[in-house]
Amino acid sequence: MNGLDLPLIWAGIIATAVLLYVLLDGFDLGVGILFPFARTPRDRDVMMDSIAPVWDGNETWLVLGGGGLFAAFPLAYSAILPALYLPVILMLLALILRGVAFEFRIRGRRRGKALWTAAFAGGSLTAAIAQGFILGGFIQGVTLKGSQFAGGPFDWLTPYTVLVAAGLVAGYALLGATWLVWRTETELHGDARRWAGIAAVAVAGLLAAVSFATLFVHPRIAGRWGFANGAFDLAALLPHLPIPLLGLAGLAVVAVGLRRKSHGWPHVGATLVFLSGYAGLAAGFFPHIVPYDMTFRQAANQDNALALMLGGVAILLPVIMGYTIWVYWLFRGKVTPDAGYH
Amino acid sequence: MDVDALLLSRLQFAFTIAFHIIFPSFTIGLASYLAVLEGLWLTSRNEVFKTLYLFWLKIFAISFGMGVVTGVVMSYELGANWSVFSAVAAPVIGPLLAFEVLTAFFLEASFLGIMLFGWKKVGPGLHFAATVLVAVGTLISAFWIISANSWMQHPTGFARTAEGGLIAVDWMEVIFSPSFPERLIHMTLAAYLTTALVVGAASAWRLLRRPDEPESGMALRMAIGMFAIVAPLQLVAGDLSGKDVLRLQPAKLAAIEAFWETRSEQAFHIIAWPDGRLEANRWELSIPKVGSLITAGSIDAEVKGLKAFAPEDRPPVGLVFWSFRVMVGLGLAMIGLGAWGAWLCWRGGAERSTWFLRACVAMGPAGFVAVISGWIVAEVGRQPWVIYGVLRTADAVSPVGAGQVSASLLGFLVVYAVIFSVGVLYILRMIAEGPAVGSEEALPEGLRAPGSAMAAAPLDPGQGGAP
């Protein structure tokens, strides 16, 4: 595979895996975050049934993100995870409770059912918050000595990361609400429409706040966007301008879609908002994989390992995408109350 | 490096992986069993197989869910707790773990959805294909994980780079390291035995209360078939794995057998109390000369003792010695159970023998205990190395403080205790309700569930009809 820029290709693959994770598990975590607002136990059953056949596949992208980082960029993997130790463990514990709730909630009788309803909602919310801290801690930058983490255990906990966590929770809630608008009927559909409206307002506010705060947290990112040393450079901003415009367009699609009672468009809009946020981050710290000390080239694995895996990915990823899309197609349409198998 | 963080990280990894291994060792076997049941139902149209399939599918769903969530933990714990190991080992075993996600994880996760929720969405042929794909996925997953573990036990096919890192030079040697085939066979058979023991115990428990339940009788006979064939095979596979240990990891073998001196005509210690400080066994119950015979094949063979290795290169002896004896003891009990059951079946009455049914119930958890014991033998026995002869466990740990690791260890202990007790409670409750309950719900008027995959199938056997 001479001539291929293997580290660059792998940076693209990992970035795609993480993006797919955020978009897919994002909506099913969002459904959990909205759980406490459901009117009836029956509504909660339908909400869970709408994601039960696909959540496991969605979460697999997280495993590919982690496993892929280990395999393709081991130095980044071994620097980032100790730096974000506590939020990573918190996320895992939350995902465990929430994951088993899918089966346990159906089996539980009165008290058991209440416990697993709470575990599903609490686990989803906690996982989202922990991911927000991970993301925020990552944007802030990680203290390295050589290629090993050398900071403190709570470096990831700052006002900035709290703001990012709030933004991510609102974002997931928006994805979850628009998913429910798309996939449910009757009163629940109406509730989801209302939730989506509230979440969209929260997302708009928090996204602006996070974007603004990020410019203060790291001068290097500010420089990229044209705000260097108190001066403003339009030439630096212009090539990046499509990114915030995409976010605004996404919010507009959500708003117009909700107003016109569209079922599918609000989810498309929410997805566009996430795409814009993700692209904004990538533009902020590319080519760093551990901001702001390690580039993806420095972190990359040996070429022969990357080449071997690329061979596998070239064959397998299209197959995986194919059957994933097929499964989504199979479970398309409105969720009916008898969707469970139990 | 902080010694406490090292110890706590080892405890945490041992706990989370021992807990995780419970579920794959059950679901690997159960997925294959489900594929067999659905296949038998589609070909014979015997409703007993369908009832059994629907029943064990529910138990599979719970176990698989717990296996998935505890498995996600492992892929992050490597970096969180063992970052130096990750940086050193990734050039060689990174692709193996990546291939596990790509070839197995997605396959299982996607087709599990169809298996559980696809009854009304796909025809019986496609549904059966989903079941088979999930079963194949579990086996592919075992392939890659055992491959990576075998490489860590006996690394081959790599070289050191100028900077002191590792690089793979021959991928076939990395994937198929010397002990890999034996380990994979040993683990897969262990999974099949574990499942058969659980199915046997559940069926026996039902038969003790309802001797005429046809589903439980059928499941019991199928389980007996597995014990009778697989348990003796496992003895052979285990012996082959033991030969690898003698050849490739002599210190582990010395710990397994509590040999201290290097000599021919080693005694076989049936039970012993090995003492590392004394460098001897405090007391032992032994058969002279047999130790050399069973480990190396002849009485005259010289077998290394622990004193041949520097004290800092010796694994902990007592834990390895006793775990091995628990594993082998349970394996022999499984062979006995299989022989007893086969004899009863031949006489035509395994379902009616109260004592045999009680023995089956008592042996239900034996597979899990044997798997965890075997895992301890393999993993504790290769200490103090995490990559045998290449990287010491003590040098592999992350630069994180003891406080963080204690907090996370406590979190895992609490959460795993909750999900384990609740999961076991729900599974036992389902077993108590029996296989027929679910299927009666699915068949309201003695007919096939309307709208189910099964409804699309013809009522009469032999007409075909799978799309």
PDB file of C-alpha atoms in Angstrom, chain B residues 224-352:
ATOM      1  CA  ILE B 224     -26.554 -35.110  28.155  1.00  0.00           C
ATOM      2  CA  GLY B 225     -25.355 -35.607  24.590  1.00  0.00           C
ATOM      3  CA  MET B 226     -23.084 -32.586  25.010  1.00  0.00           C
ATOM      4  CA  PHE B 227     -21.676 -33.742  28.357  1.00  0.00           C
ATOM      5  CA  ALA B 228     -21.043 -37.250  27.102  1.00  0.00           C
ATOM      6  CA  ILE B 229     -19.195 -36.129  23.964  1.00  0.00           C
ATOM      7  CA  VAL B 230     -17.618 -32.794  24.878  1.00  0.00           C
ATOM      8  CA  ALA B 231     -16.479 -33.387  28.469  1.00  0.00           C
ATOM      9  CA  PRO B 232     -14.058 -36.218  27.500  1.00  0.00           C
ATOM     10  CA  LEU B 233     -12.901 -34.197  24.471  1.00  0.00           C
ATOM     11  CA  GLN B 234     -12.187 -31.310  26.812  1.00  0.00           C
ATOM     12  CA  LEU B 235      -9.867 -33.535  28.837  1.00  0.00           C
ATOM     13  CA  VAL B 236      -7.842 -34.155  25.672  1.00  0.00           C
ATOM     14  CA  ALA B 237      -7.884 -30.460  24.709  1.00  0.00           C
ATOM     15  CA  GLY B 238      -6.815 -29.467  28.207  1.00  0.00           C
ATOM     16  CA  ASP B 239      -3.942 -31.935  28.103  1.00  0.00           C
ATOM     17  CA  LEU B 240      -2.781 -30.474  24.761  1.00  0.00           C
ATOM     18  CA  SER B 241      -2.870 -26.999  26.294  1.00  0.00           C
ATOM     19  CA  GLY B 242      -0.877 -28.337  29.242  1.00  0.00           C
ATOM     20  CA  LYS B 243       1.795 -29.599  26.866  1.00  0.00           C
ATOM     21  CA  ASP B 244       2.085 -26.051  25.470  1.00  0.00           C
ATOM     22  CA  VAL B 245       2.542 -24.695  28.972  1.00  0.00           C
ATOM     23  CA  LEU B 246       5.322 -27.193  29.690  1.00  0.00           C
ATOM     24  CA  ARG B 247       7.077 -26.173  26.481  1.00  0.00           C
ATOM     25  CA  LEU B 248       6.446 -22.420  26.435  1.00  0.00           C
ATOM     26  CA  GLN B 249       5.843 -21.341  30.034  1.00  0.00           C
ATOM     27  CA  PRO B 250       7.740 -23.717  32.346  1.00  0.00           C
ATOM     28  CA  ALA B 251       7.391 -21.388  35.355  1.00  0.00           C
ATOM     29  CA  LYS B 252       3.607 -21.529  35.029  1.00  0.00           C
ATOM     30  CA  LEU B 253       3.725 -25.307  34.834  1.00  0.00           C
ATOM     31  CA  ALA B 254       5.886 -25.498  37.958  1.00  0.00           C
ATOM     32  CA  ALA B 255       3.320 -23.325  39.769  1.00  0.00           C
ATOM     33  CA  ILE B 256       0.388 -25.424  38.523  1.00  0.00           C
ATOM     34  CA  GLU B 257       2.016 -28.578  39.909  1.00  0.00           C
ATOM     35  CA  ALA B 258       3.796 -26.945  42.896  1.00  0.00           C
ATOM     36  CA  PHE B 259       7.163 -28.303  41.783  1.00  0.00           C
ATOM     37  CA  TRP B 260      10.006 -26.526  43.586  1.00  0.00           C
ATOM     38  CA  GLU B 261      13.081 -28.535  42.590  1.00  0.00           C
ATOM     39  CA  THR B 262      14.086 -29.298  39.028  1.00  0.00           C
ATOM     40  CA  ARG B 263      14.326 -33.058  38.668  1.00  0.00           C
ATOM     41  CA  SER B 264      13.086 -36.141  36.891  1.00  0.00           C
ATOM     42  CA  GLU B 265      10.577 -38.388  38.650  1.00  0.00           C
ATOM     43  CA  GLN B 266       8.579 -35.413  39.989  1.00  0.00           C
ATOM     44  CA  ALA B 267       5.845 -36.423  42.393  1.00  0.00           C
ATOM     45  CA  PHE B 268       2.231 -35.592  41.548  1.00  0.00           C
ATOM     46  CA  HIS B 269       0.781 -33.432  44.311  1.00  0.00           C
ATOM     47  CA  ILE B 270      -2.915 -34.177  44.582  1.00  0.00           C
ATOM     48  CA  ILE B 271      -3.274 -31.457  47.193  1.00  0.00           C
ATOM     49  CA  ALA B 272      -0.588 -29.323  48.761  1.00  0.00           C
ATOM     50  CA  TRP B 273       0.036 -26.091  50.648  1.00  0.00           C
ATOM     51  CA  PRO B 274       2.751 -24.311  48.674  1.00  0.00           C
ATOM     52  CA  ASP B 275       4.642 -21.567  50.531  1.00  0.00           C
ATOM     53  CA  GLY B 276       6.570 -19.041  48.447  1.00  0.00           C
ATOM     54  CA  ARG B 277       8.762 -17.793  51.308  1.00  0.00           C
ATOM     55  CA  LEU B 278       9.685 -21.281  52.406  1.00  0.00           C
ATOM     56  CA  GLU B 279      10.244 -22.273  48.734  1.00  0.00           C
ATOM     57  CA  ALA B 280       8.584 -25.580  49.484  1.00  0.00           C
ATOM     58  CA  ASN B 281       5.203 -27.151  50.152  1.00  0.00           C
ATOM     59  CA  ARG B 282       4.284 -27.039  53.844  1.00  0.00           C
ATOM     60  CA  TRP B 283       2.507 -30.316  53.437  1.00  0.00           C
ATOM     61  CA  GLU B 284       1.404 -32.352  50.485  1.00  0.00           C
ATOM     62  CA  LEU B 285      -0.516 -35.459  49.519  1.00  0.00           C
ATOM     63  CA  SER B 286       1.453 -36.906  46.623  1.00  0.00           C
ATOM     64  CA  ILE B 287       1.886 -39.852  44.326  1.00  0.00           C
ATOM     65  CA  PRO B 288       5.613 -40.381  43.700  1.00  0.00           C
ATOM     66  CA  LYS B 289       6.964 -40.146  40.128  1.00  0.00           C
ATOM     67  CA  VAL B 290       3.545 -39.570  38.525  1.00  0.00           C
ATOM     68  CA  GLY B 291       4.126 -35.803  38.243  1.00  0.00           C
ATOM     69  CA  SER B 292       6.738 -36.223  35.524  1.00  0.00           C
ATOM     70  CA  LEU B 293       4.564 -38.795  33.787  1.00  0.00           C
ATOM     71  CA  ILE B 294       1.438 -36.650  33.473  1.00  0.00           C
ATOM     72  CA  THR B 295       3.169 -33.374  32.678  1.00  0.00           C
ATOM     73  CA  ALA B 296       5.984 -34.541  30.402  1.00  0.00           C
ATOM     74  CA  GLY B 297       4.871 -37.984  29.329  1.00  0.00           C
ATOM     75  CA  SER B 298       7.484 -40.123  31.026  1.00  0.00           C
ATOM     76  CA  ILE B 299       8.711 -40.802  34.553  1.00  0.00           C
ATOM     77  CA  ASP B 300      12.344 -40.031  33.635  1.00  0.00           C
ATOM     78  CA  ALA B 301      11.541 -36.668  32.090  1.00  0.00           C
ATOM     79  CA  GLU B 302      13.183 -33.761  33.870  1.00  0.00           C
ATOM     80  CA  VAL B 303      10.647 -31.061  34.759  1.00  0.00           C
ATOM     81  CA  LYS B 304      11.721 -27.632  35.941  1.00  0.00           C
ATOM     82  CA  GLY B 305      10.824 -26.502  39.434  1.00  0.00           C
ATOM     83  CA  LEU B 306      10.150 -22.954  40.611  1.00  0.00           C
ATOM     84  CA  LYS B 307      13.641 -22.610  42.085  1.00  0.00           C
ATOM     85  CA  ALA B 308      14.997 -22.660  38.530  1.00  0.00           C
ATOM     86  CA  PHE B 309      13.532 -19.147  38.161  1.00  0.00           C
ATOM     87  CA  ALA B 310      14.599 -15.991  39.991  1.00  0.00           C
ATOM     88  CA  PRO B 311      12.127 -15.170  42.790  1.00  0.00           C
ATOM     89  CA  GLU B 312      10.984 -12.028  40.935  1.00  0.00           C
ATOM     90  CA  ASP B 313      10.140 -14.141  37.869  1.00  0.00           C
ATOM     91  CA  ARG B 314       7.911 -16.649  39.670  1.00  0.00           C
ATOM     92  CA  PRO B 315       4.121 -16.510  39.497  1.00  0.00           C
ATOM     93  CA  PRO B 316       2.082 -16.707  42.735  1.00  0.00           C
ATOM     94  CA  VAL B 317       1.992 -20.439  43.424  1.00  0.00           C
ATOM     95  CA  GLY B 318      -0.964 -21.130  45.717  1.00  0.00           C
ATOM     96  CA  LEU B 319      -3.636 -19.431  43.607  1.00  0.00           C
ATOM     97  CA  VAL B 320      -2.482 -21.103  40.398  1.00  0.00           C
ATOM     98  CA  PHE B 321      -2.108 -24.521  42.036  1.00  0.00           C
ATOM     99  CA  TRP B 322      -5.581 -24.471  43.581  1.00  0.00           C
ATOM    100  CA  SER B 323      -7.406 -22.912  40.631  1.00  0.00           C
ATOM    101  CA  PHE B 324      -6.002 -25.648  38.421  1.00  0.00           C
ATOM    102  CA  ARG B 325      -7.265 -28.329  40.780  1.00  0.00           C
ATOM    103  CA  VAL B 326     -10.740 -26.787  40.915  1.00  0.00           C
ATOM    104  CA  MET B 327     -10.875 -26.693  37.101  1.00  0.00           C
ATOM    105  CA  VAL B 328      -9.694 -30.267  36.614  1.00  0.00           C
ATOM    106  CA  GLY B 329     -11.852 -31.591  39.458  1.00  0.00           C
ATOM    107  CA  LEU B 330     -14.963 -30.048  37.908  1.00  0.00           C
ATOM    108  CA  GLY B 331     -13.959 -31.343  34.482  1.00  0.00           C
ATOM    109  CA  LEU B 332     -13.747 -34.888  35.839  1.00  0.00           C
ATOM    110  CA  ALA B 333     -17.139 -34.448  37.503  1.00  0.00           C
ATOM    111  CA  MET B 334     -18.571 -33.366  34.114  1.00  0.00           C
ATOM    112  CA  ILE B 335     -17.182 -36.500  32.471  1.00  0.00           C
ATOM    113  CA  GLY B 336     -18.808 -38.551  35.223  1.00  0.00           C
ATOM    114  CA  LEU B 337     -22.130 -36.765  34.764  1.00  0.00           C
ATOM    115  CA  GLY B 338     -21.998 -37.406  31.007  1.00  0.00           C
ATOM    116  CA  ALA B 339     -21.256 -41.105  31.442  1.00  0.00           C
ATOM    117  CA  TRP B 340     -24.013 -41.483  34.026  1.00  0.00           C
ATOM    118  CA  GLY B 341     -26.520 -39.627  31.835  1.00  0.00           C
ATOM    119  CA  ALA B 342     -25.595 -41.588  28.713  1.00  0.00           C
ATOM    120  CA  TRP B 343     -26.042 -44.853  30.600  1.00  0.00           C
ATOM    121  CA  LEU B 344     -29.450 -43.716  31.880  1.00  0.00           C
ATOM    122  CA  CYS B 345     -30.524 -42.650  28.386  1.00  0.00           C
ATOM    123  CA  TRP B 346     -29.440 -46.005  27.016  1.00  0.00           C
ATOM    124  CA  ARG B 347     -31.587 -47.633  29.687  1.00  0.00           C
ATOM    125  CA  GLY B 348     -34.355 -45.273  28.583  1.00  0.00           C
ATOM    126  CA  GLY B 349     -34.987 -43.135  31.674  1.00  0.00           C
ATOM    127  CA  ALA B 350     -32.711 -40.177  32.360  1.00  0.00           C
ATOM    128  CA  GLU B 351     -35.790 -37.985  32.950  1.00  0.00           C
ATOM    129  CA  ARG B 352     -37.031 -40.262  35.752  1.00  0.00           C
TER     130      ARG B 352
END
